[in-house]
């Protein structure tokens, strides 16, 4: 389950998502952290994904970040 903003108006929806998630993974144990959102983005989504392209390319050793980006666009629509 990805990060979900929670507030008094959205808490019921968040509880439903937690129940669904736990129902799909009944044998696993999980930790739940609630962190105050200060409203600032640490790294834009665009910068984050390009960082990952570079890391994947470095791991793969035979591809450039652009190769990885193009593969992800074709395969996943990212």
Coordinates of C-alpha atoms in Angstrom, one line a residue:
X1 CA 0.0 0.0 0.0
X2 CA 1.4 3.4 -0.9
X3 CA 1.4 6.5 1.2
X4 CA -2.1 7.9 1.6
X5 CA -2.9 11.2 3.1
X6 CA -5.3 10.9 6.1
X7 CA -7.4 13.6 7.7
X8 CA -10.7 13.6 9.6
X9 CA -12.6 13.7 6.3
X10 CA -10.7 10.9 4.6
X11 CA -10.1 8.5 7.6
X12 CA -13.0 6.2 6.8
X13 CA -11.7 5.7 3.2
X14 CA -8.2 5.0 4.6
X15 CA -9.5 2.5 7.1
X16 CA -11.2 0.7 4.2
X17 CA -8.0 0.6 2.2
X18 CA -6.1 -0.8 5.3
X19 CA -8.8 -3.5 5.8
X20 CA -8.6 -4.5 2.1
X21 CA -4.8 -4.6 2.2
X22 CA -4.7 -6.7 5.4
X23 CA -7.4 -9.0 4.0
X24 CA -5.2 -9.8 1.0
X25 CA -2.2 -10.5 3.2
X26 CA -3.7 -12.2 6.3
X27 CA -0.6 -14.2 7.3
X28 CA 1.8 -11.3 7.1
X29 CA 2.7 -8.9 9.9
X30 CA 3.0 -5.2 9.1
X31 CA 4.0 -2.0 10.8
X32 CA 2.0 1.2 10.3
X33 CA 3.6 4.6 10.6
X34 CA 1.8 7.9 10.6
X35 CA 4.0 10.8 9.7
X36 CA 3.0 14.5 9.8
X37 CA 2.9 15.9 6.2
X38 CA 4.6 19.3 6.1
X39 CA 3.4 19.9 2.6
X40 CA 6.9 20.0 1.1
X41 CA 7.9 17.5 -1.6
X42 CA 11.4 16.3 -1.1
X43 CA 12.0 15.2 -4.6
X44 CA 9.7 15.6 -7.5
X45 CA 8.3 12.5 -9.1
X46 CA 10.0 13.3 -12.3
X47 CA 13.4 13.6 -10.6
X48 CA 12.8 10.4 -8.6
X49 CA 12.0 8.3 -11.6
X50 CA 15.0 9.6 -13.5
X51 CA 17.2 8.7 -10.5
X52 CA 15.8 5.2 -10.6
X53 CA 16.5 4.9 -14.3
X54 CA 20.1 5.7 -13.6
X55 CA 20.3 3.2 -10.8
X56 CA 18.8 0.5 -12.8
X57 CA 21.1 1.2 -15.7
X58 CA 24.1 1.1 -13.4
X59 CA 22.9 -2.3 -12.0
X60 CA 22.2 -3.7 -15.5
X61 CA 25.6 -2.5 -16.7
X62 CA 24.7 -2.9 -20.4
X63 CA 22.0 -0.2 -20.7
X64 CA 22.0 3.6 -20.4
X65 CA 19.5 5.5 -18.3
X66 CA 17.8 6.4 -21.6
X67 CA 17.5 2.7 -22.6
X68 CA 15.9 2.0 -19.2
X69 CA 13.5 4.9 -19.6
X70 CA 12.5 3.8 -23.0
X71 CA 11.9 0.3 -21.9
X72 CA 9.8 1.5 -19.0
X73 CA 7.7 3.7 -21.3
X74 CA 7.1 0.8 -23.7
X75 CA 6.5 -1.9 -21.0
X76 CA 4.7 0.0 -18.3
X77 CA 3.6 3.4 -19.8
X78 CA 5.9 5.3 -17.3

